[in-house]
Structures are given as C-alpha cells and as structure tokens.
PDB file of C-alpha atoms and ligand atoms in Angstrom:
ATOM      1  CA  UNK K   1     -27.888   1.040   8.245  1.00 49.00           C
ATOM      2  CA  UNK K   2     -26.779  -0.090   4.901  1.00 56.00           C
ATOM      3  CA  UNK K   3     -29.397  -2.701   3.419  1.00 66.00           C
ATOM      4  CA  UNK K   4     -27.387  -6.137   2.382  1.00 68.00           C
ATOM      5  CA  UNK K   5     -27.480  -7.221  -1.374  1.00 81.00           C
ATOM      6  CA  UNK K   6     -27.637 -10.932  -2.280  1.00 88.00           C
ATOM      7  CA  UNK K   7     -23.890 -12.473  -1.777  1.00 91.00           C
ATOM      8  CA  UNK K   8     -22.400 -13.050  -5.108  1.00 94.00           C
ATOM      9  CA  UNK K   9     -18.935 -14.978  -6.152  1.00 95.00           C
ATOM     10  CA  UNK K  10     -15.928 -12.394  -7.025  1.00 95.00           C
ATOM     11  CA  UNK K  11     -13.032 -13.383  -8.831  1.00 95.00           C
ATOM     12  CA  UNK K  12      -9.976 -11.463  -7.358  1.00 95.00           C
ATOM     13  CA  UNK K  13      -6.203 -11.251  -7.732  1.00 96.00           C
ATOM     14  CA  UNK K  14      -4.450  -9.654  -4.963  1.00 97.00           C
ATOM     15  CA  UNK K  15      -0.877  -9.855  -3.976  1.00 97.00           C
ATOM     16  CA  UNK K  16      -0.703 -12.067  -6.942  1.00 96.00           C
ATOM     17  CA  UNK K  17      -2.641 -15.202  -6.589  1.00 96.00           C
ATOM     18  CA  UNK K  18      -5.972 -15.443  -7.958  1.00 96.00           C
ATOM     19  CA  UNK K  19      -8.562 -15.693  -5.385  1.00 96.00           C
ATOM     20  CA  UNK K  20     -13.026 -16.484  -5.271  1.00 95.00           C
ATOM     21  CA  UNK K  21     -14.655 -14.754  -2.436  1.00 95.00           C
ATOM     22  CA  UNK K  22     -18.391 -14.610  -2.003  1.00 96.00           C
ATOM     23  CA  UNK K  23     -19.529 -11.495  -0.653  1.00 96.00           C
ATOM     24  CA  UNK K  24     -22.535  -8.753  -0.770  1.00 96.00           C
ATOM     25  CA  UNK K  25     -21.165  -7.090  -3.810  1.00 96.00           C
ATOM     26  CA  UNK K  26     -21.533  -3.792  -1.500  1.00 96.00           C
ATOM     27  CA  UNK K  27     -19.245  -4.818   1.222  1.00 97.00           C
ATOM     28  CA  UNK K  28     -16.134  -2.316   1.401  1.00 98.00           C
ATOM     29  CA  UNK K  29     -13.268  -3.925  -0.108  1.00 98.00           C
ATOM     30  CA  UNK K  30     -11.387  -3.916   3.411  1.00 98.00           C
ATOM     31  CA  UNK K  31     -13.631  -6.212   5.019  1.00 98.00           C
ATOM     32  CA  UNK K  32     -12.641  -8.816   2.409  1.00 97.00           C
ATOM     33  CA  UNK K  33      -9.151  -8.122   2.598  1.00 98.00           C
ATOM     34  CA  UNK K  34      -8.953  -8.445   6.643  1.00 98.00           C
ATOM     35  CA  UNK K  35     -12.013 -10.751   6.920  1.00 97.00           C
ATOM     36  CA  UNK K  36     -11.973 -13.751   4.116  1.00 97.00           C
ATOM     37  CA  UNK K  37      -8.243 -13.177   3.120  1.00 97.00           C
ATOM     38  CA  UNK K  38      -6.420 -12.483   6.566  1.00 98.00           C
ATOM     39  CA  UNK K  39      -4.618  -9.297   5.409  1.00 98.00           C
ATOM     40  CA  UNK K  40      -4.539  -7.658   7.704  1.00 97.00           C
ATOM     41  CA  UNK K  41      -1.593  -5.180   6.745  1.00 97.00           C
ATOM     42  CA  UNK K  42      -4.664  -2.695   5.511  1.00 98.00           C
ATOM     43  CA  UNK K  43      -6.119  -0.849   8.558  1.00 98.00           C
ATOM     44  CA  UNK K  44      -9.710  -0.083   9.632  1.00 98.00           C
ATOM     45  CA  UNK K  45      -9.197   4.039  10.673  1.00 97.00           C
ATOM     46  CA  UNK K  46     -12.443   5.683  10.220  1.00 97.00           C
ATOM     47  CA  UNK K  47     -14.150   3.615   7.514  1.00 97.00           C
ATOM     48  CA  UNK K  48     -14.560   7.520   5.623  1.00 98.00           C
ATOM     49  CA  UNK K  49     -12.011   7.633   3.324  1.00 97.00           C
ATOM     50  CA  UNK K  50     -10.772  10.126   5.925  1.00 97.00           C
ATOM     51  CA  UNK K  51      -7.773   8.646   7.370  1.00 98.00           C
ATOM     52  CA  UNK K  52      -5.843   6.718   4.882  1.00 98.00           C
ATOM     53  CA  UNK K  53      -5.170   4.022   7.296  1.00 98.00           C
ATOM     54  CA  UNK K  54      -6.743   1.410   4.657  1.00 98.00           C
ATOM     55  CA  UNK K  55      -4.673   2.075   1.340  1.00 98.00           C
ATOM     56  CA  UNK K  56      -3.719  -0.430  -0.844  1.00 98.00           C
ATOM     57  CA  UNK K  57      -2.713  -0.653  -4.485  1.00 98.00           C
ATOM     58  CA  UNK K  58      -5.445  -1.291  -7.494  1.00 97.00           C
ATOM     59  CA  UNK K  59      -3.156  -1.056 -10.750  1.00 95.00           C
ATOM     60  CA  UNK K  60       0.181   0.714  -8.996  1.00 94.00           C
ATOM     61  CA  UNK K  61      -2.296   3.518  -7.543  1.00 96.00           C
ATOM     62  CA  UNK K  62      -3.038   4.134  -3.968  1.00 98.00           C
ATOM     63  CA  UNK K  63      -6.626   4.085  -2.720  1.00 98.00           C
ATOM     64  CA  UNK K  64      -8.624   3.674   0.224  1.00 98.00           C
ATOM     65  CA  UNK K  65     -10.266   0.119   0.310  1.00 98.00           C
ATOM     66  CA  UNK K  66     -12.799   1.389   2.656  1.00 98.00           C
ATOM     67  CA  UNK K  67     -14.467   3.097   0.118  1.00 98.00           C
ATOM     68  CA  UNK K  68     -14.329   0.719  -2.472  1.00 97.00           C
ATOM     69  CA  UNK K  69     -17.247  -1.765  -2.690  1.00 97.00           C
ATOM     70  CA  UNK K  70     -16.421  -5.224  -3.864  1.00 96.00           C
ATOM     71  CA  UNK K  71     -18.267  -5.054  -6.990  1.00 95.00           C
ATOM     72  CA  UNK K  72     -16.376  -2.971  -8.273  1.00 94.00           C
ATOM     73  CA  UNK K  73     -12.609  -4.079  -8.449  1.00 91.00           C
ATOM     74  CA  UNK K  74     -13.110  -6.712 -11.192  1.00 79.00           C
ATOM     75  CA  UNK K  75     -10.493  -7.627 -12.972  1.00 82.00           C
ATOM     76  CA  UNK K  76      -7.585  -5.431 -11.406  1.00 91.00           C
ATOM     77  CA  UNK K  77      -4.223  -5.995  -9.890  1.00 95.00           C
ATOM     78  CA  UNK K  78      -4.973  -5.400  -6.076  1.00 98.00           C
ATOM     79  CA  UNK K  79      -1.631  -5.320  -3.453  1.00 98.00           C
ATOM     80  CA  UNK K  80      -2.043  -5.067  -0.174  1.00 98.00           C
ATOM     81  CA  UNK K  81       1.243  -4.578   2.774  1.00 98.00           C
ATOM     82  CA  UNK K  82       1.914  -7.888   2.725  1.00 97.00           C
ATOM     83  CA  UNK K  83       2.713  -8.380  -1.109  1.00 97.00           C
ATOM     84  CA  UNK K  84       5.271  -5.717  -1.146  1.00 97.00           C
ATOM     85  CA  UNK K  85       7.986  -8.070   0.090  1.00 93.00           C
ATOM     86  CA  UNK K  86       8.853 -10.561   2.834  1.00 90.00           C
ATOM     87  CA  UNK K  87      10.979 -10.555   6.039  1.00 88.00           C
ATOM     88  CA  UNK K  88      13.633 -12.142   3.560  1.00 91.00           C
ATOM     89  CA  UNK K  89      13.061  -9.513   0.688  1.00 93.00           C
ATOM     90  CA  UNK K  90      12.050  -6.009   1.958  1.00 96.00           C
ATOM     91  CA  UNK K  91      10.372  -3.542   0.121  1.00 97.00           C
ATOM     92  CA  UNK K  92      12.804  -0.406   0.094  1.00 97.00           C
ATOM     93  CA  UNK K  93      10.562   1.485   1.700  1.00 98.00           C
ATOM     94  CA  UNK K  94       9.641  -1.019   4.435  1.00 97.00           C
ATOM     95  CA  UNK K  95      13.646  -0.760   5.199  1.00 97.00           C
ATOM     96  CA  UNK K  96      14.088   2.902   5.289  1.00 98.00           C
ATOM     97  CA  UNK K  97      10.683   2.919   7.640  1.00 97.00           C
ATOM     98  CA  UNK K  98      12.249   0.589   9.847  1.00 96.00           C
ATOM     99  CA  UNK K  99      15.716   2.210   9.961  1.00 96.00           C
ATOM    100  CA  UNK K 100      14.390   5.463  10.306  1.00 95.00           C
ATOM    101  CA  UNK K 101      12.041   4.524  13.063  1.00 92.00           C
ATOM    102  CA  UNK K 102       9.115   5.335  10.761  1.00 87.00           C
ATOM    103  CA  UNK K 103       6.133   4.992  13.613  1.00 88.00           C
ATOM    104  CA  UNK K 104       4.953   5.091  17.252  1.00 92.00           C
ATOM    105  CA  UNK K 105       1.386   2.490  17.486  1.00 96.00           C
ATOM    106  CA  UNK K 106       2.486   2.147  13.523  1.00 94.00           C
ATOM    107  CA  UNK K 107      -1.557   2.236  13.231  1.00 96.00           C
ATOM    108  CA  UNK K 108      -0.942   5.180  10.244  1.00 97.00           C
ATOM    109  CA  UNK K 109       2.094   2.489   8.793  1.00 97.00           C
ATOM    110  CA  UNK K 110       0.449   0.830   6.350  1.00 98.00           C
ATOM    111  CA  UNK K 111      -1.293   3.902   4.543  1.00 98.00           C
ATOM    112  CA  UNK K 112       2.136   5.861   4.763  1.00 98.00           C
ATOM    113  CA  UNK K 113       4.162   3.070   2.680  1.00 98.00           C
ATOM    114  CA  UNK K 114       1.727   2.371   0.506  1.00 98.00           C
ATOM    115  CA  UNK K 115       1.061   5.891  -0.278  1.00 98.00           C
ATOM    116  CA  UNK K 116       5.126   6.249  -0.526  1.00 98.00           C
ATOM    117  CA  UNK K 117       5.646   3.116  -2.556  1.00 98.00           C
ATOM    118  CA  UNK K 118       3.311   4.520  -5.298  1.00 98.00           C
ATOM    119  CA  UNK K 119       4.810   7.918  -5.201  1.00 98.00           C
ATOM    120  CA  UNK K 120       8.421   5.975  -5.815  1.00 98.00           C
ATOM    121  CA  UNK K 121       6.523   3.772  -8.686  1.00 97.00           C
ATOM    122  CA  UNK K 122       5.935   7.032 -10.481  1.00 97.00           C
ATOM    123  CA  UNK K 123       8.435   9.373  -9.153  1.00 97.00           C
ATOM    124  CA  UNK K 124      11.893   7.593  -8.300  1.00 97.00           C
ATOM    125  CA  UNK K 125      13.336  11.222  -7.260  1.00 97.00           C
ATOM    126  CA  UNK K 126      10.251  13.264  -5.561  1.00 98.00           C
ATOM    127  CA  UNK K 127      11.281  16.578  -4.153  1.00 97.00           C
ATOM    128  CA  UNK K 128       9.765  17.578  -0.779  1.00 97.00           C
ATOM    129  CA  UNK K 129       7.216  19.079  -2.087  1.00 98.00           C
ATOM    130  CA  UNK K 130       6.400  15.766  -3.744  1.00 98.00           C
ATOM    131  CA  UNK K 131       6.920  13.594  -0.571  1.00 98.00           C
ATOM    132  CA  UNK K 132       4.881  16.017   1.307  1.00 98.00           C
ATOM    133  CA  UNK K 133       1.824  16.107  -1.189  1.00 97.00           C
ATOM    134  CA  UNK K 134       1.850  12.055  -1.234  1.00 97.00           C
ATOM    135  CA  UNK K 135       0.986  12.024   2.003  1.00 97.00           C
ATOM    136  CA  UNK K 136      -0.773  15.086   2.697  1.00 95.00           C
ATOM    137  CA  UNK K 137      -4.039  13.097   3.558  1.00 95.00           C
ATOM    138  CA  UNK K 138      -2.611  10.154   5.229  1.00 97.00           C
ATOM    139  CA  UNK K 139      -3.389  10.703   8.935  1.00 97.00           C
ATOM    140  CA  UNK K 140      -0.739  10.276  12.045  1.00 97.00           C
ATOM    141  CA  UNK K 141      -2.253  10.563  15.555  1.00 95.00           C
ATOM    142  CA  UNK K 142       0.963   9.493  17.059  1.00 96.00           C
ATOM    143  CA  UNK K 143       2.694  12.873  15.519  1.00 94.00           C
ATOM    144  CA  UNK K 144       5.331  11.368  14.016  1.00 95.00           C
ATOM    145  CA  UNK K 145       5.476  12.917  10.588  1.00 94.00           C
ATOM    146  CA  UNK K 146       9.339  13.979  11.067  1.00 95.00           C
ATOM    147  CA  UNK K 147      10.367  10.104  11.516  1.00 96.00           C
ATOM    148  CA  UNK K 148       7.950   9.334   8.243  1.00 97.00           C
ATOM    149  CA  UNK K 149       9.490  11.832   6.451  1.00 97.00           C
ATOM    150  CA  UNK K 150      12.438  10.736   7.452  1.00 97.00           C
ATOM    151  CA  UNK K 151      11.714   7.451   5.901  1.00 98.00           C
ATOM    152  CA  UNK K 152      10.426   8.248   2.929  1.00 98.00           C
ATOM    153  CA  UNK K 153      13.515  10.254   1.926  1.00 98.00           C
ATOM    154  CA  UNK K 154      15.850   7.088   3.633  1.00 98.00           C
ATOM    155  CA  UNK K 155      13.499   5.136   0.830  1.00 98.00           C
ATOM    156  CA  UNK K 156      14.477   7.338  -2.305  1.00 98.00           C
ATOM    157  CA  UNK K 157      17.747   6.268  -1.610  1.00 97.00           C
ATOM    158  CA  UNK K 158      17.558   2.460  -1.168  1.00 97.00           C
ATOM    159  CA  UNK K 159      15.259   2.410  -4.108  1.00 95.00           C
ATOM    160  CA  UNK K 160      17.638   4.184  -6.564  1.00 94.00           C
ATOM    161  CA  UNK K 161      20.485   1.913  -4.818  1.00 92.00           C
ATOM    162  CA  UNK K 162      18.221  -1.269  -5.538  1.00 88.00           C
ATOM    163  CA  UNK K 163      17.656  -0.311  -9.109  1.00 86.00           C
ATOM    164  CA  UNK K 164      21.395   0.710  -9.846  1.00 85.00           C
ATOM    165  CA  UNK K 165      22.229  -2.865  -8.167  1.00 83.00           C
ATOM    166  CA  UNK K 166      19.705  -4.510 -10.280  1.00 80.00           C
ATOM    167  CA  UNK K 167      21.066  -2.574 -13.482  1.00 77.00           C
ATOM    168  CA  UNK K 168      24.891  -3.610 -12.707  1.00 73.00           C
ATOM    169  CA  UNK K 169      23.692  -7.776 -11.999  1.00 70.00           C
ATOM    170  CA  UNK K 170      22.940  -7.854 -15.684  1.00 60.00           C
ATOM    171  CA  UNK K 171      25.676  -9.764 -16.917  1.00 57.00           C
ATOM    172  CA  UNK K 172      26.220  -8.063 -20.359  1.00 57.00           C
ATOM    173  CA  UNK K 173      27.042 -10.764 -23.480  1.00 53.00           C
ATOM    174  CA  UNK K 174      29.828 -12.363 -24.077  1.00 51.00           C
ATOM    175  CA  UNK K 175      31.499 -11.545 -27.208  1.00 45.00           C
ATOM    176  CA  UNK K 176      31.640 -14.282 -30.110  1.00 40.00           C
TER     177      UNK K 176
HETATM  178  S1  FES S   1     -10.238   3.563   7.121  1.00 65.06           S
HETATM  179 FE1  FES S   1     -10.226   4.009   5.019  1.00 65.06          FE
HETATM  180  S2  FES S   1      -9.622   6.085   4.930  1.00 65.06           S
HETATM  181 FE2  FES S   1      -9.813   5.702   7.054  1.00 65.06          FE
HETATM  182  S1  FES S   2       2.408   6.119  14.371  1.00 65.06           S
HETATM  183 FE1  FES S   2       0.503   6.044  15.460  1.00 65.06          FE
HETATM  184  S2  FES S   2      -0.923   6.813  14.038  1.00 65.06           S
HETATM  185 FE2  FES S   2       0.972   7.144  13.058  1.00 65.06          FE
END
C-alpha cells in the first residue's frame, strides 16, 4: 500500500478556471479530477496506465491522469471531457461520435475523444494509419472499434467544415 504524504494546497487550472485543491501531493491526478472537482468525464479503467480510459489533456497532449501524481502538473493547462464543449456547443468530435454511434457501455468514450481530439489538434487530415496509431492503446471491451473509427473519420470532416465556417464568418474590411 502506498504510504500517504502530508496534504499540501495545489493551484490548478483545468477546463479553464483556476482552481486550489488540497491533496497528498502523490494522489493520481484522477482522483482529484472525479473526487474534489466532480469530473467525472475521465474514467477509472485499470488505474495502470493500461487502458486509456482516464485521458485528459495537459498542454493539447493526451495522457493518462492515473499515472500522473498531483505534484506534478503545476502550472499547466489541464482539460478534461467536459471542457471540450457543451450540449449547446459540441466538440466536433463529440458530434461525429454521437452520429456515428461511437460506443456500446461508452466506458472506453472518454479516452477515445480525447485521444482523437489531440490527434485533430495536431493533424487536421490524419490518414488511417494516423487514426489507427492515435488510438492504438486506448482499450474497447465492448468491441466497437469499427463504430470509433467510424467516428473519428465522421470528426475529420466536421472539424475541417467548422474551421472553413469559422474562416468564411470573418467579415473582411470594408474599403475606405
Ligand atoms: S485508468 Fe488510467 S490508463 Fe486505465
Ligand atoms: S464501448 Fe464499452 S468499452 Fe468501449
């Protein structure tokens, strides 16, 4: 059993907002996401780094947050499922996983759009190849890898659509 440290205060900002959580500076970032900050988007799999079901973005880069220990996240941008948009304002590639049917329990959901949404941050148009090496180590149990893939292609699209609509809303200058 892991032997507790002495709680200390950690200044965070996740999804955001700036945030002061005390914690044993050892305590797997995951427990303060679900446990102090009720977001509960990241998943508790197999604790291991194993499973992926955890992931969240630190700085635009996926990573398991049950391997991370508090202590040592100062300072970075941390977003977590829920930050990525709202019922109002989905993420692309929350829409293409819910019009593609992206999930059976949905238990693997949250490391599979994470893990896409920072595989679209750095590649807007991934090949296969790409897709499938993003999420070579996120686990399924359901077996529904066709439907995510599915999804994640359905996502390349909305994303390029949402940027070429965000492009064209620029109203250009008038001319004096
Ligand atoms: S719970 Fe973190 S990788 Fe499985
Ligand atoms: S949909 Fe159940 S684990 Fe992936």
């Amino acid at each position: 059993m892991t032997k507790m440290s002495v709680p200390s205060l950690f200044s965070l900002k996740v999804n955001g907002r700036n945030v002061v959580v005390e914690a044993d500076p050892k305590a797997p970032l995951l427990y303060i996401l679900r446990n102090d900050l009720a977001l509960n988007g990241p998943k508790y799999g197999c604790g291991l780094g194993e499973c992926g079901a955890c992931c969240i973005l630190i700085d635009g880069r996926a990573v398991r947050s049950c391997m991370i220990p508090i202590a040592a996240i100062a300072k970075r941008e941390i977003t977590t499922l829920e930050g990525l948009g709202d019922e109002e304002h989905l993420h692309p590639v929350q829409q293409a996983f819910i019009e593609e049917s992206g999930a059976q329990c949905g238990y693997c959901l949250n490391g599979m759009i994470i893990s896409a949404v920072a595989l679209l941050d750095r590649n807007p148009d991934p090949q296969e190849t790409d897709i499938r090496e993003a999420l070579r180590h996120n686990l399924c149990r359901c077996g529904t890898h066709i439907e995510i893939l599915a999804a994640v292609r359905k996502a390349v699209v909305l994303s390029k659509a949402a940027s070429s609509a965000s492009a064209h809303s620029v109203v250009p200058e008038t001319q004096a």
